[in-house]
């Protein structure tokens, strides 16, 4: 099977006020299908930059990055958008749900950009919400949901397109520890069903639950 | 992304900020309403003037001494009734030629008096101009040839001098000379700013005697057909120039009068519409401004949409549609407001207004164009947002 992501000597530098700031200084990494991986590191270590690259939100300055076997550097912005839509699911620390939109329509959002009609979107979203245990919250708006429920909606949204890789950036960061545990349990059950999960966190306890840990420091993977 | 979905998202975004959307629309509403209302008033005025000029009678040729150019001093007329006879021979039909000698005179009946425009005319006047009588009879050829002191009153004069009494057969004085009323015109109202109900028609010969002159001010001819009107005018002017070599004569048709007035009104309407157009432009700037604010406010949303697979174009379309929806909704409201204003002005004030489809269509089209033009920059900005940066925004 094609690895979900293959990064080879990937660097990423930013231009800030004329200075060149290296965020990643040569990272090689492979995420296989079904992997459960944690990327840990302090803030400024480059772990967020790496996650953005793994998710196809950004392009490497040098090196090659293959997502689902496709070279990110060679894709047009539109192709990259389609690639994100079809292969990546994002889960964010602050959930990023649309405030005035129901759980069902939030979950269906990625399908909008596939040109899928509203009825089918809602049907698929309902199935996903059921899978994350929110069948009873389908018509609720984010402000009517608890933090844990909001994160479950976000996970359902990440899953609705059937991605091969779930990227979770501090998914428990805004949740109390019991709720955080249940979110991690959910992610792990999804992982057991075959979705590769990459957790970005600075929480050692969270990271310890993953099959594999990668420690980032100063833009490099600490061996 | 499907278009229907894009519309739904745009509509939703506008609904989320109802008051702001309404206020933003207001600029466009006012602009479009102003364009529609002002064009309606301009068109209505133009139509009114056309009706009034045409109401004088069709195929009219007006012959006056002097050159008909802007700024030319009025020339005193050397024409007499003999010239009118000569012109009648050119036309070949005496009943198609009318003459006039006009003078402002005080008219009296009993204790009542009024200031009226006395017109010394031939009995042919009703067959050249459109003048209908409410009662009595018009002047006859015998009245003209004998200089009989009889008068036909405009509706206004009749009302002032005789009130509710029937004026027919009653005596009155014009400039102190006694006349007998034989007819009253139907009410006409204003024509080109002249109160035509203040006229008093008397035989031209009687008027000349009253004024102590044998001249006439001008001639009017009703041409037999439209095609020969220019040729006829040239012939008439040639005949008159022949008889009065020292004087220039001009023959103008209704079309020429209408053309000049139409040009003036067209320019006026254009200027008004342009001023209204400026307010539409200002409204557009407001839309642009609000859209930029909206893009900034929703940076996180844009980042998220991009993360889940929105193409730059999807995002751009969403914001562009939002801007277009704002301005076209404003455009429709403005059209309604402008039409209502025009109808109210038409109904409640002496200013006429006529709604035209083209001005409504134009105003709506312009409002849609304003949305596109002023929505493009914010939309492009939204489409180009870097998702990494956008997601990080708090």
XYZ file of C-alpha atoms in Angstrom:
617
model
C 0.000 0.000 0.000
C 1.166 3.547 -0.681
C 2.309 5.288 2.479
C -0.077 8.072 3.573
C 2.779 10.575 3.652
C 6.429 10.405 2.730
C 8.608 13.393 3.608
C 12.208 13.410 2.441
C 14.656 16.034 3.717
C 11.843 18.560 3.892
C 12.698 22.127 4.878
C 10.458 25.121 5.338
C 11.702 28.635 5.852
C 9.697 31.802 6.335
C 10.613 35.334 5.382
C 9.959 37.651 8.298
C 10.849 41.332 7.877
C 13.665 40.415 5.525
C 15.063 37.702 7.792
C 14.981 34.100 6.749
C 13.589 32.036 9.592
C 14.040 28.266 9.260
C 11.067 26.431 10.756
C 11.998 22.990 9.465
C 15.588 22.162 8.689
C 15.443 18.810 6.949
C 12.839 16.367 8.143
C 12.301 12.886 6.782
C 9.265 10.957 7.880
C 6.945 8.264 6.596
C 3.405 7.755 7.808
C 2.092 4.329 6.829
C -1.604 3.548 6.518
C -2.953 2.677 9.936
C -0.107 4.376 11.794
C -0.746 6.027 15.158
C 1.897 8.642 15.537
C 2.491 11.478 17.969
C 4.626 14.473 17.154
C 5.781 16.157 20.336
C 7.873 19.190 20.961
C 7.870 22.564 22.622
C 6.291 25.525 20.950
C 8.570 26.815 18.208
C 10.054 23.363 17.642
C 8.499 23.161 14.157
C 5.816 20.613 14.952
C 2.966 22.832 13.727
C 4.821 23.611 10.532
C 5.353 19.895 10.009
C 1.670 19.238 10.581
C 0.648 21.892 8.050
C 2.964 20.286 5.522
C 1.672 16.777 6.235
C -1.861 18.109 5.730
C -1.112 19.763 2.398
C -1.861 23.239 3.745
C 1.654 24.373 2.968
C 4.482 23.399 0.627
C 8.075 22.582 1.535
C 10.789 25.074 0.670
C 12.986 22.168 -0.379
C 12.887 18.399 -0.218
C 10.049 16.257 -1.473
C 6.744 15.603 0.157
C 4.391 12.929 -1.127
C 0.798 12.840 0.160
C -1.077 9.763 -0.970
C 1.735 9.186 -3.450
C 1.425 12.637 -5.024
C 4.215 15.206 -4.999
C 2.854 18.269 -3.189
C 5.453 20.562 -4.772
C 4.136 19.759 -8.253
C 0.461 20.351 -7.541
C -1.481 23.479 -8.401
C -3.403 25.198 -5.586
C -6.620 23.634 -6.883
C -5.118 20.140 -7.019
C -3.766 20.616 -3.521
C -7.218 21.677 -2.304
C -8.738 18.565 -3.862
C -6.003 16.417 -2.319
C -6.764 17.829 1.143
C -10.417 17.211 0.561
C -9.981 13.579 -0.440
C -7.142 12.291 1.742
C -6.746 14.445 4.862
C -8.988 15.049 7.849
C -8.103 17.900 10.201
C -8.944 18.128 13.898
C -8.002 21.397 15.586
C -7.470 22.407 19.167
C -10.157 25.091 18.923
C -12.548 22.888 16.879
C -13.075 25.489 14.116
C -16.765 24.826 13.696
C -18.951 27.308 11.794
C -20.860 29.069 14.562
C -24.282 29.506 12.999
C -24.349 26.106 11.369
C -25.806 22.894 12.792
C -23.623 19.948 13.704
C -24.974 18.119 10.673
C -24.096 20.891 8.224
C -20.711 21.438 9.841
C -19.926 17.786 9.293
C -21.194 17.969 5.709
C -19.028 21.009 4.857
C -16.124 19.147 3.181
C -18.629 17.453 0.879
C -19.757 20.885 -0.359
C -16.414 21.171 -2.115
C -16.934 17.838 -3.778
C -20.120 19.093 -5.394
C -22.304 16.699 -3.442
C -25.923 17.762 -3.050
C -27.403 18.821 0.246
C -29.551 15.751 0.810
C -26.687 13.317 0.424
C -24.382 15.522 2.481
C -26.858 15.479 5.332
C -27.320 11.742 5.108
C -23.586 11.105 5.217
C -23.097 13.651 8.001
C -25.826 11.968 10.050
C -24.036 8.637 9.697
C -20.749 10.188 10.817
C -22.329 11.912 13.798
C -23.815 8.603 14.816
C -20.383 7.045 14.588
C -18.890 9.617 16.990
C -21.837 9.168 19.355
C -23.714 12.386 18.598
C -26.796 11.093 16.815
C -28.927 13.037 19.311
C -27.118 16.338 18.701
C -27.508 16.464 14.953
C -29.476 19.739 14.764
C -27.573 21.556 17.501
C -25.356 24.532 16.844
C -21.828 24.668 18.310
C -22.873 27.009 21.126
C -25.421 24.413 22.244
C -22.743 21.728 22.518
C -20.104 21.022 25.167
C -16.421 21.213 24.281
C -16.143 17.466 23.987
C -19.203 17.329 21.775
C -17.816 20.083 19.582
C -14.589 18.151 19.142
C -16.580 15.056 18.228
C -18.405 17.077 15.582
C -15.023 18.221 14.275
C -13.823 14.614 14.159
C -16.954 13.579 12.307
C -16.263 16.389 9.847
C -12.689 15.146 9.395
C -13.964 11.636 8.693
C -16.854 12.405 6.369
C -14.707 12.381 3.241
C -13.194 8.999 4.109
C -9.594 10.267 4.492
C -6.585 8.014 4.849
C -4.904 10.363 7.333
C -6.335 12.178 10.339
C -4.221 15.105 11.538
C -5.074 16.207 15.059
C -3.436 19.364 16.369
C -3.687 19.387 20.169
C -7.145 17.790 19.980
C -7.455 17.647 23.772
C -5.881 21.032 24.457
C -9.172 22.820 25.168
C -10.854 19.953 27.004
C -10.842 18.734 30.595
C -8.897 15.554 31.096
C -11.864 13.159 31.251
C -13.305 14.553 28.032
C -9.840 14.553 26.522
C -9.505 10.873 27.346
C -12.772 10.068 25.600
C -11.680 12.000 22.499
C -8.397 10.087 22.418
C -10.324 6.837 22.828
C -12.474 7.834 19.860
C -9.405 8.623 17.754
C -7.861 5.311 18.739
C -10.987 3.395 17.749
C -10.908 5.138 14.370
C -7.237 4.219 14.080
C -8.154 0.635 14.795
C -10.479 0.780 11.801
C -7.506 1.638 9.586
C -7.228 5.434 9.487
C -3.707 6.734 10.087
C -3.715 9.211 12.987
C -1.051 11.825 13.587
C -1.351 13.679 16.886
C 0.493 16.913 17.384
C 0.841 17.667 21.084
C 3.116 18.955 23.774
C 1.425 16.730 26.328
C 3.697 13.773 27.052
C 0.832 11.725 28.479
C -1.223 12.111 25.344
C 1.787 11.322 23.182
C 2.550 8.205 25.215
C -0.649 6.583 24.000
C 0.529 6.600 20.390
C 2.328 3.644 18.818
C 5.209 5.850 17.787
C 6.519 9.193 19.007
C 8.552 11.758 17.156
C 10.241 14.480 19.150
C 10.849 17.775 17.383
C 13.433 20.328 18.396
C 14.663 23.381 16.538
C 13.153 22.282 13.265
C 14.628 18.801 13.334
C 13.495 15.381 14.463
C 15.424 14.342 17.536
C 16.518 10.792 16.905
C -18.869 23.934 -5.221
C -22.352 24.100 -6.668
C -23.759 27.502 -7.490
C -26.902 26.905 -5.447
C -24.718 26.151 -2.451
C -22.676 29.306 -3.009
C -25.869 31.368 -3.064
C -27.044 29.708 0.115
C -23.784 30.512 1.890
C -23.839 34.115 0.645
C -27.449 34.612 1.730
C -26.661 33.096 5.095
C -23.740 35.442 5.632
C -25.909 38.475 4.849
C -28.626 37.249 7.183
C -26.097 36.862 9.968
C -25.483 40.619 9.890
C -28.919 41.907 9.013
C -28.487 45.496 10.120
C -25.049 45.831 8.598
C -26.253 44.324 5.332
C -29.191 46.714 5.240
C -27.050 49.760 5.945
C -24.573 48.706 3.301
C -27.392 48.217 0.837
C -28.767 51.649 1.646
C -26.133 53.389 -0.448
C -27.086 51.296 -3.454
C -30.799 51.654 -2.699
C -30.548 55.442 -2.663
C -28.395 55.528 -5.775
C -30.666 53.290 -7.805
C -33.798 55.012 -6.510
C -32.352 58.391 -7.474
C -31.467 57.203 -10.974
C -34.900 55.663 -11.544
C -36.826 58.615 -10.104
C -34.809 61.318 -11.853
C -34.884 59.576 -15.206
C -38.645 59.117 -14.759
C -39.097 62.821 -14.048
C -36.874 63.782 -16.983
C -38.745 61.447 -19.295
C -42.110 62.607 -18.019
C -41.217 66.249 -18.591
C -39.981 65.469 -22.072
C -43.158 63.585 -22.909
C -45.260 66.427 -21.554
C -43.470 68.973 -23.708
C -43.778 66.715 -26.733
C -47.484 66.354 -26.103
C -47.821 70.104 -25.721
C -45.942 70.889 -28.896
C -47.826 68.217 -30.772
C -51.008 69.479 -29.148
C -50.570 72.675 -31.147
C -51.531 70.677 -34.224
C -49.639 68.440 -36.559
C -47.383 69.423 -39.464
C -47.073 72.948 -38.136
C -44.727 75.437 -39.674
C -44.166 78.618 -37.721
C -42.879 81.613 -39.649
C -41.325 84.516 -37.754
C -39.125 87.409 -38.752
C -35.476 87.215 -37.763
C -32.968 84.457 -37.564
C -33.822 81.671 -35.205
C -30.532 81.304 -33.405
C -29.687 81.475 -29.769
C -28.908 85.002 -28.661
C -30.386 86.705 -31.727
C -32.296 89.847 -30.829
C -36.004 89.686 -31.601
C -36.713 91.421 -34.885
C -39.738 93.643 -35.251
C -42.027 92.271 -37.863
C -42.532 94.036 -41.186
C -45.254 91.543 -42.185
C -48.782 92.606 -42.991
C -51.965 90.816 -43.928
C -50.940 91.149 -47.554
C -47.945 88.970 -46.809
C -50.346 86.459 -45.311
C -52.307 86.503 -48.572
C -49.082 85.951 -50.526
C -48.167 83.030 -48.283
C -51.692 81.626 -48.707
C -51.137 81.601 -52.448
C -47.837 79.705 -51.978
C -49.550 77.193 -49.742
C -52.530 77.067 -52.062
C -55.069 76.906 -49.271
C -56.078 79.935 -47.184
C -57.519 77.767 -44.428
C -54.047 76.360 -43.681
C -52.562 79.770 -42.838
C -52.999 81.490 -39.493
C -51.655 84.863 -38.447
C -51.246 86.526 -35.098
C -50.664 89.901 -33.622
C -50.453 89.687 -29.889
C -50.613 92.264 -27.174
C -51.133 92.186 -23.445
C -54.317 94.098 -22.647
C -56.530 94.766 -19.688
C -59.957 93.263 -20.223
C -63.070 94.291 -18.305
C -66.633 93.190 -17.846
C -68.661 95.219 -15.414
C -66.599 95.637 -12.288
C -64.306 92.693 -12.976
C -61.054 92.982 -14.867
C -58.150 90.790 -15.881
C -54.928 90.971 -17.794
C -55.152 88.902 -20.949
C -53.115 88.116 -23.984
C -55.089 89.550 -26.886
C -54.471 87.658 -30.080
C -55.512 89.204 -33.367
C -56.158 86.217 -35.584
C -57.835 84.984 -38.763
C -60.923 82.784 -38.717
C -58.564 79.953 -39.850
C -56.923 79.551 -36.445
C -58.924 76.476 -35.345
C -58.037 74.662 -38.558
C -54.308 75.340 -38.078
C -53.945 74.928 -34.328
C -55.892 72.567 -32.172
C -58.354 74.829 -30.361
C -61.746 73.577 -29.355
C -64.600 75.658 -28.094
C -66.497 74.929 -24.904
C -69.442 77.098 -26.020
C -70.478 79.641 -28.605
C -68.802 80.014 -31.977
C -65.408 81.026 -33.331
C -64.676 84.070 -35.468
C -65.968 84.028 -39.033
C -64.386 85.254 -42.236
C -66.873 88.102 -42.234
C -65.819 89.067 -38.704
C -62.225 89.319 -39.952
C -62.935 91.183 -43.163
C -65.158 93.743 -41.432
C -63.065 94.050 -38.308
C -66.062 93.247 -36.141
C -65.438 93.719 -32.423
C -66.181 90.196 -31.256
C -64.044 88.049 -28.979
C -63.479 84.403 -28.098
C -62.256 84.009 -24.527
C -59.856 81.575 -22.985
C -61.401 79.546 -20.174
C -59.440 81.433 -17.520
C -60.410 84.853 -18.786
C -64.048 83.813 -19.051
C -64.081 82.564 -15.479
C -62.428 85.733 -14.154
C -64.689 88.136 -15.991
C -68.014 86.318 -15.834
C -67.711 83.718 -13.069
C -70.525 81.232 -13.401
C -72.582 83.366 -15.766
C -72.772 82.437 -19.442
C -70.503 84.978 -21.194
C -71.939 84.421 -24.676
C -73.479 87.616 -26.025
C -72.226 89.745 -23.142
C -70.223 92.903 -23.499
C -66.653 93.415 -22.389
C -63.850 95.842 -23.111
C -60.346 95.143 -24.371
C -57.958 98.044 -23.841
C -61.024 100.183 -23.233
C -62.759 99.237 -26.494
C -66.083 97.414 -26.376
C -66.228 93.852 -27.689
C -68.999 91.210 -27.632
C -68.212 87.712 -26.455
C -69.180 85.056 -29.015
C -67.292 81.995 -27.775
C -65.298 80.413 -24.971
C -62.403 77.989 -25.441
C -62.097 74.729 -23.628
C -59.653 74.724 -20.783
C -56.098 74.017 -22.047
C -53.776 74.608 -19.150
C -50.168 75.561 -19.627
C -48.195 75.034 -22.766
C -44.442 75.604 -22.728
C -44.863 77.753 -19.679
C -47.548 79.958 -21.209
C -51.013 80.038 -19.677
C -53.133 79.421 -22.735
C -56.372 79.932 -20.874
C -55.480 83.622 -20.598
C -55.874 84.273 -24.316
C -58.557 86.345 -25.952
C -58.975 85.864 -29.708
C -60.315 88.783 -31.754
C -60.331 89.393 -35.514
C -56.834 90.438 -36.618
C -58.309 93.519 -38.281
C -59.979 94.632 -35.046
C -56.740 94.091 -33.154
C -54.774 96.095 -35.698
C -57.220 98.979 -35.374
C -56.995 98.792 -31.574
C -53.204 98.820 -31.683
C -53.000 101.366 -34.500
C -50.914 99.226 -36.823
C -51.298 97.180 -39.985
C -48.545 94.712 -39.121
C -48.768 91.120 -37.912
C -46.275 89.347 -35.629
C -46.043 86.010 -37.336
C -47.582 83.276 -39.412
C -48.319 79.657 -38.824
C -48.970 77.149 -41.566
C -50.382 73.688 -41.346
C -48.600 71.800 -44.106
C -50.679 69.359 -46.154
C -48.179 66.577 -45.536
C -45.067 65.944 -43.528
C -42.778 65.162 -46.463
C -43.134 68.525 -48.119
C -42.937 70.589 -44.947
C -39.288 71.609 -45.373
C -39.794 72.563 -49.014
C -42.900 74.539 -48.115
C -40.985 76.369 -45.385
C -38.253 77.306 -47.859
C -40.837 78.524 -50.392
C -42.623 80.621 -47.805
C -39.388 82.171 -46.543
C -38.363 82.923 -50.159
C -41.676 84.627 -50.865
C -41.441 86.763 -47.720
C -37.788 87.665 -48.332
C -38.803 88.681 -51.827
C -41.381 91.064 -50.417
C -39.137 92.338 -47.565
C -35.537 92.182 -48.810
C -34.193 93.819 -45.629
C -35.520 91.230 -43.243
C -34.567 87.641 -42.494
C -37.368 85.144 -42.014
C -37.303 81.757 -40.347
C -39.650 78.827 -40.682
C -39.447 76.265 -37.906
C -41.253 72.977 -37.638
C -42.474 71.215 -34.535
C -39.730 68.673 -35.013
C -37.131 71.417 -34.804
C -38.684 72.896 -31.677
C -38.970 69.429 -30.185
C -35.414 68.647 -31.208
C -34.007 71.696 -29.428
C -36.133 71.168 -26.319
C -35.399 67.442 -26.374
C -31.662 68.083 -26.531
C -31.818 70.443 -23.573
C -33.935 68.028 -21.552
C -31.767 65.094 -22.554
C -28.660 66.860 -21.271
C -30.490 67.837 -18.094
C -31.715 64.299 -17.490
C -28.255 62.964 -18.217
C -26.668 65.313 -15.694
C -29.233 64.385 -13.049
C -28.732 60.684 -13.720
C -24.968 61.120 -13.547
C -25.247 62.815 -10.167
C -27.465 59.950 -9.026
C -24.904 57.557 -10.506
C -22.232 59.073 -8.277
C -24.236 58.142 -5.201
C -24.432 54.625 -6.633
C -20.658 54.655 -6.898
C -20.340 55.811 -3.308
C -22.685 52.983 -2.343
C -20.357 50.619 -4.183
C -17.376 51.834 -2.192
C -19.380 51.122 0.960
C -20.017 47.586 -0.268
C -16.321 47.113 -0.971
C -15.468 48.359 2.484
C -17.929 46.066 4.252
C -16.806 43.094 2.199
C -13.202 43.702 3.261
C -14.360 43.818 6.868
C -16.324 40.628 6.296
C -13.281 38.861 4.834
C -11.201 39.891 7.812
C -13.861 38.825 10.312
C -14.212 35.459 8.699
C -10.536 34.722 8.162
C -10.785 31.650 10.396
C -13.795 30.403 8.483
C -11.912 30.879 5.210
C -8.940 28.955 6.640
C -11.185 26.115 7.723
C -12.985 25.946 4.395
C -9.649 25.783 2.633
C -8.389 23.094 4.996
C -11.374 20.885 4.168
C -10.843 21.326 0.450
C -12.231 24.660 -0.781
C -10.366 25.915 -3.835
C -9.298 29.569 -3.948
C -12.017 30.088 -6.532
C -14.704 28.594 -4.276
C -13.871 31.125 -1.591
C -13.661 33.993 -4.077
C -17.021 33.066 -5.588
C -18.607 32.950 -2.163
C -17.556 36.502 -1.318
C -18.262 37.847 -4.782
C -21.779 36.434 -4.673
C -22.228 37.993 -1.276
C -21.304 41.398 -2.683
C -23.511 40.924 -5.743
C -26.384 39.754 -3.578
C -25.987 42.880 -1.449
C -26.039 45.260 -4.391
C -28.731 43.519 -6.427
C -31.023 43.312 -3.418
C -30.263 46.990 -2.926
C -30.927 47.475 -6.631
C -34.361 45.867 -6.469
C -35.292 47.838 -3.349
C -33.968 50.999 -5.015
C -36.017 50.301 -8.123
C -39.157 49.943 -6.047
C -38.346 53.067 -4.040
C -37.499 55.039 -7.185
C -40.683 53.900 -8.930
C -42.756 54.760 -5.869
C -41.103 58.183 -5.636
C -41.770 58.818 -9.321
C -45.418 57.826 -8.967
C -45.853 59.997 -5.879
C -44.205 62.987 -7.586
C -46.362 62.413 -10.654
C -49.527 62.163 -8.606
C -49.012 64.851 -6.006
C -46.954 67.533 -7.741
C -47.207 69.349 -11.074
C -43.950 67.661 -12.139
C -44.771 64.772 -14.459
C -42.911 61.474 -14.226
C -42.923 58.501 -16.568
C -41.265 55.228 -15.574
C -39.212 53.644 -18.287
C -38.192 50.010 -18.394
C -34.769 50.818 -19.705
C -33.900 53.044 -16.745
C -35.011 50.340 -14.295
C -33.102 47.659 -16.182
C -30.080 49.933 -16.410
C -30.147 50.783 -12.713
C -30.458 47.111 -11.815
C -27.687 46.137 -14.206
C -25.457 48.864 -12.817
C -26.121 47.735 -9.256
C -25.139 44.186 -10.177
C -22.047 45.536 -11.918
C -21.216 47.624 -8.858
C -21.368 44.428 -6.789
C -19.024 42.629 -9.138
C -16.604 45.533 -9.509
C -16.476 46.392 -5.825
C -16.660 42.769 -4.718
C -13.753 41.516 -6.795
C -10.959 42.905 -4.654
C -12.302 41.560 -1.329
C -13.149 38.255 -3.009
C -9.677 37.881 -4.451
C -8.175 38.735 -1.117
C -10.283 36.022 0.502
C -9.437 33.489 -2.187
C -5.714 34.073 -1.872
C -5.591 33.848 1.923
C -2.954 31.397 3.079
C -4.847 28.678 5.000
C -2.038 28.291 7.515
C -2.129 31.975 8.379
C -5.930 32.058 8.290
C -6.307 29.131 10.689
C -3.891 30.681 13.132
C -5.920 33.928 13.310
C -7.840 34.298 16.523
